[in-house]
Amino acid sequence: MSILEIRNVSTGYGEVQILWGTTLSLEEGKLTCLVGSNGAGKTTTLRTVMGLLKPWEGQVFFDGKDVSRLPAHAKAEMGLVLVPEGRQLFTDMTVEENLEMGATPRHARLHYAQNLERVYEMFPRLKERRSQKAGTMSGGEQQMLAVARGIMAEPKVLMIDELSLGLAPVLVLGLFETLRELKKLGITILLVEQNVQMALAVSDYGYVLAEGKVALQGPARELMEDEHVRAAYLGL
Ligand code: ATP
C-alpha cells in the first residue's frame, strides 16, 4: 500500500519552474531513495511534500488524504517528518534540548520518555553527549542528532535530505545501518542522496530525478544494474 503519493507535482521559485510533473509513490514500511544530479530538484521535492513550498499543480496524498495545501506543522502532526539538508540544529542548545524540540507533535509528546530512550539506544554517542551544545559536536554527530531529532517526532514517514553529505565513509556506514533499524521499527523512509551507490544498496525502491522529472524508477537492485544509472551516477 502506498502511504505517500506525489502526483504530477509542478512547482518552483518565483518564475522559475523546477519540478515538471513529478510523480512518485512510497510503499508503506519500505525504504525509497530519490537520487539525481545537483539541481535536479530533489530538495525541492521534499520541501513541497513537507508543505514548505506550495505545489503549483498536482497533489500530495499522505495516508490516503489529500494534504497538498496543508502547512508543514499540520503534516508533522499526522506523522510526516523532514530531516532537512544542512541539519538545521539549534547549535546553542544541548543535544537533549534539540531532541526535545523534535518531539513537537502531540503523539510524540505523549511518548517522549520512551522515544528518548529508544533514540539513546540507537545512538549511544548522543547519550554520552546529552549535555553538550550541539554546535560543538563533529559533523557526523550532528547528523546523528538531526536524524534522532526526526525520530523524536515519531514519524510514519521520515524524509531525509542528504544523509551522507560531507561525512567520512566510516560514519556514513553507521548512519546507513541506522536506516535499516528504522525500517524494522516500521518507519517508511524517503532518502535523498548524492551517494547513489550507497543509497541504492540500502533501498528497496529508487527514483532517478532529472530536470524536475522522474527519468527512471524501479527496484533498487535493478537500478544498480541499469546501464544508464551505472554510467551517469555510479561512474562505471
Ligand atoms: P542539490 O543536491 O544540489 O541540492 P537538488 O536536486 O536537491 O540538488 P534543489 O535543491 O531542489 O536540487 O534545486 C533545484 C533548483 O532550484 C536549483 O537550480 C536551485 O538553484 C534552485 N533553487 C533551490 N532553492 C531555491 C530558492 N530558494 N530560490 C530560487 N531557486 C532555488
mmCIF file with all atom_site columns, C-alpha atoms and ligand atoms in Angstrom, residues 12-14 16-19 34-47 53 85 161-162 165 192-194 209 212, ligand 1:
data_model
loop_
_atom_site.group_PDB
_atom_site.id
_atom_site.type_symbol
_atom_site.label_atom_id
_atom_site.label_alt_id
_atom_site.label_comp_id
_atom_site.label_asym_id
_atom_site.label_entity_id
_atom_site.label_seq_id
_atom_site.pdbx_PDB_ins_code
_atom_site.Cartn_x
_atom_site.Cartn_y
_atom_site.Cartn_z
_atom_site.occupancy
_atom_site.B_iso_or_equiv
_atom_site.pdbx_formal_charge
_atom_site.auth_seq_id
_atom_site.auth_comp_id
_atom_site.auth_asym_id
_atom_site.auth_atom_id
_atom_site.pdbx_PDB_model_num
ATOM   1  C CA  . GLY A 1 12  ? 9.370  26.312 -8.434  1.00 0.00 ? 12  GLY A CA  1
ATOM   2  C CA  . TYR A 1 13  ? 10.706 29.542 -7.010  1.00 0.00 ? 13  TYR A CA  1
ATOM   3  C CA  . GLY A 1 14  ? 9.228  32.814 -8.275  1.00 0.00 ? 14  GLY A CA  1
ATOM   4  C CA  . VAL A 1 16  ? 11.471 29.632 -12.227 1.00 0.00 ? 16  VAL A CA  1
ATOM   5  C CA  . GLN A 1 17  ? 9.896  26.225 -12.592 1.00 0.00 ? 17  GLN A CA  1
ATOM   6  C CA  . ILE A 1 18  ? 11.917 23.383 -11.037 1.00 0.00 ? 18  ILE A CA  1
ATOM   7  C CA  . LEU A 1 19  ? 9.547  20.398 -10.854 1.00 0.00 ? 19  LEU A CA  1
ATOM   8  C CA  . LEU A 1 34  ? 15.458 9.712  -4.655  1.00 0.00 ? 34  LEU A CA  1
ATOM   9  C CA  . VAL A 1 35  ? 18.705 10.334 -6.488  1.00 0.00 ? 35  VAL A CA  1
ATOM   10 C CA  . GLY A 1 36  ? 19.856 12.532 -9.350  1.00 0.00 ? 36  GLY A CA  1
ATOM   11 C CA  . SER A 1 37  ? 22.452 15.142 -10.157 1.00 0.00 ? 37  SER A CA  1
ATOM   12 C CA  . ASN A 1 38  ? 22.847 18.521 -8.447  1.00 0.00 ? 38  ASN A CA  1
ATOM   13 C CA  . GLY A 1 39  ? 19.950 20.813 -9.101  1.00 0.00 ? 39  GLY A CA  1
ATOM   14 C CA  . ALA A 1 40  ? 17.643 18.044 -10.356 1.00 0.00 ? 40  ALA A CA  1
ATOM   15 C CA  . GLY A 1 41  ? 15.014 19.135 -7.826  1.00 0.00 ? 41  GLY A CA  1
ATOM   16 C CA  . LYS A 1 42  ? 15.385 16.550 -5.054  1.00 0.00 ? 42  LYS A CA  1
ATOM   17 C CA  . THR A 1 43  ? 15.356 19.043 -2.179  1.00 0.00 ? 43  THR A CA  1
ATOM   18 C CA  . THR A 1 44  ? 12.539 20.935 -3.884  1.00 0.00 ? 44  THR A CA  1
ATOM   19 C CA  . THR A 1 45  ? 10.514 17.703 -3.976  1.00 0.00 ? 45  THR A CA  1
ATOM   20 C CA  . LEU A 1 46  ? 10.960 17.115 -0.240  1.00 0.00 ? 46  LEU A CA  1
ATOM   21 C CA  . ARG A 1 47  ? 10.139 20.745 0.592   1.00 0.00 ? 47  ARG A CA  1
ATOM   22 C CA  . LEU A 1 53  ? 6.740  25.093 -0.770  1.00 0.00 ? 53  LEU A CA  1
ATOM   23 C CA  . GLU A 1 85  ? 19.661 19.341 4.345   1.00 0.00 ? 85  GLU A CA  1
ATOM   24 C CA  . ASP A 1 161 ? 17.760 15.133 2.768   1.00 0.00 ? 161 ASP A CA  1
ATOM   25 C CA  . GLU A 1 162 ? 21.407 14.194 2.138   1.00 0.00 ? 162 GLU A CA  1
ATOM   26 C CA  . LEU A 1 165 ? 26.896 14.814 2.730   1.00 0.00 ? 165 LEU A CA  1
ATOM   27 C CA  . VAL A 1 192 ? 17.564 11.898 -0.879  1.00 0.00 ? 192 VAL A CA  1
ATOM   28 C CA  . GLU A 1 193 ? 21.215 11.101 -1.520  1.00 0.00 ? 193 GLU A CA  1
ATOM   29 C CA  . GLN A 1 194 ? 24.233 12.223 -3.518  1.00 0.00 ? 194 GLN A CA  1
ATOM   30 C CA  . LEU A 1 209 ? 15.142 12.599 -10.927 1.00 0.00 ? 209 LEU A CA  1
ATOM   31 C CA  . GLY A 1 212 ? 12.476 18.095 -12.338 1.00 0.00 ? 212 GLY A CA  1
HETATM 32 P P1  . ATP B 2 .   ? 21.292 19.641 -4.710  1.00 0.00 ? 1   ATP B P1  1
HETATM 33 O O1  . ATP B 2 .   ? 21.768 18.285 -4.368  1.00 0.00 ? 1   ATP B O1  1
HETATM 34 O O2  . ATP B 2 .   ? 22.283 20.446 -5.462  1.00 0.00 ? 1   ATP B O2  1
HETATM 35 O O3  . ATP B 2 .   ? 20.636 20.380 -3.586  1.00 0.00 ? 1   ATP B O3  1
HETATM 36 P P2  . ATP B 2 .   ? 18.685 19.112 -5.679  1.00 0.00 ? 1   ATP B P2  1
HETATM 37 O O4  . ATP B 2 .   ? 18.324 18.074 -6.666  1.00 0.00 ? 1   ATP B O4  1
HETATM 38 O O5  . ATP B 2 .   ? 18.299 18.898 -4.265  1.00 0.00 ? 1   ATP B O5  1
HETATM 39 O O6  . ATP B 2 .   ? 20.193 19.371 -5.809  1.00 0.00 ? 1   ATP B O6  1
HETATM 40 P P3  . ATP B 2 .   ? 17.198 21.540 -5.499  1.00 0.00 ? 1   ATP B P3  1
HETATM 41 O O7  . ATP B 2 .   ? 17.872 21.965 -4.242  1.00 0.00 ? 1   ATP B O7  1
HETATM 42 O O8  . ATP B 2 .   ? 15.816 21.029 -5.422  1.00 0.00 ? 1   ATP B O8  1
HETATM 43 O O9  . ATP B 2 .   ? 18.085 20.440 -6.212  1.00 0.00 ? 1   ATP B O9  1
HETATM 44 O O10 . ATP B 2 .   ? 17.293 22.737 -6.508  1.00 0.00 ? 1   ATP B O10 1
HETATM 45 C C1  . ATP B 2 .   ? 16.768 22.704 -7.814  1.00 0.00 ? 1   ATP B C1  1
HETATM 46 C C2  . ATP B 2 .   ? 16.980 24.061 -8.461  1.00 0.00 ? 1   ATP B C2  1
HETATM 47 O O11 . ATP B 2 .   ? 16.232 25.050 -7.752  1.00 0.00 ? 1   ATP B O11 1
HETATM 48 C C3  . ATP B 2 .   ? 18.403 24.541 -8.488  1.00 0.00 ? 1   ATP B C3  1
HETATM 49 O O12 . ATP B 2 .   ? 18.660 25.071 -9.766  1.00 0.00 ? 1   ATP B O12 1
HETATM 50 C C4  . ATP B 2 .   ? 18.444 25.621 -7.444  1.00 0.00 ? 1   ATP B C4  1
HETATM 51 O O13 . ATP B 2 .   ? 19.369 26.613 -7.778  1.00 0.00 ? 1   ATP B O13 1
HETATM 52 C C5  . ATP B 2 .   ? 17.041 26.155 -7.448  1.00 0.00 ? 1   ATP B C5  1
HETATM 53 N N1  . ATP B 2 .   ? 16.649 26.672 -6.124  1.00 0.00 ? 1   ATP B N1  1
HETATM 54 C C6  . ATP B 2 .   ? 16.685 25.997 -4.973  1.00 0.00 ? 1   ATP B C6  1
HETATM 55 N N2  . ATP B 2 .   ? 16.252 26.745 -3.946  1.00 0.00 ? 1   ATP B N2  1
HETATM 56 C C7  . ATP B 2 .   ? 15.928 27.948 -4.459  1.00 0.00 ? 1   ATP B C7  1
HETATM 57 C C8  . ATP B 2 .   ? 15.398 29.177 -3.915  1.00 0.00 ? 1   ATP B C8  1
HETATM 58 N N3  . ATP B 2 .   ? 15.103 29.288 -2.612  1.00 0.00 ? 1   ATP B N3  1
HETATM 59 N N4  . ATP B 2 .   ? 15.215 30.194 -4.768  1.00 0.00 ? 1   ATP B N4  1
HETATM 60 C C9  . ATP B 2 .   ? 15.486 30.072 -6.081  1.00 0.00 ? 1   ATP B C9  1
HETATM 61 N N5  . ATP B 2 .   ? 15.963 28.947 -6.651  1.00 0.00 ? 1   ATP B N5  1
HETATM 62 C C10 . ATP B 2 .   ? 16.191 27.903 -5.869  1.00 0.00 ? 1   ATP B C10 1
#
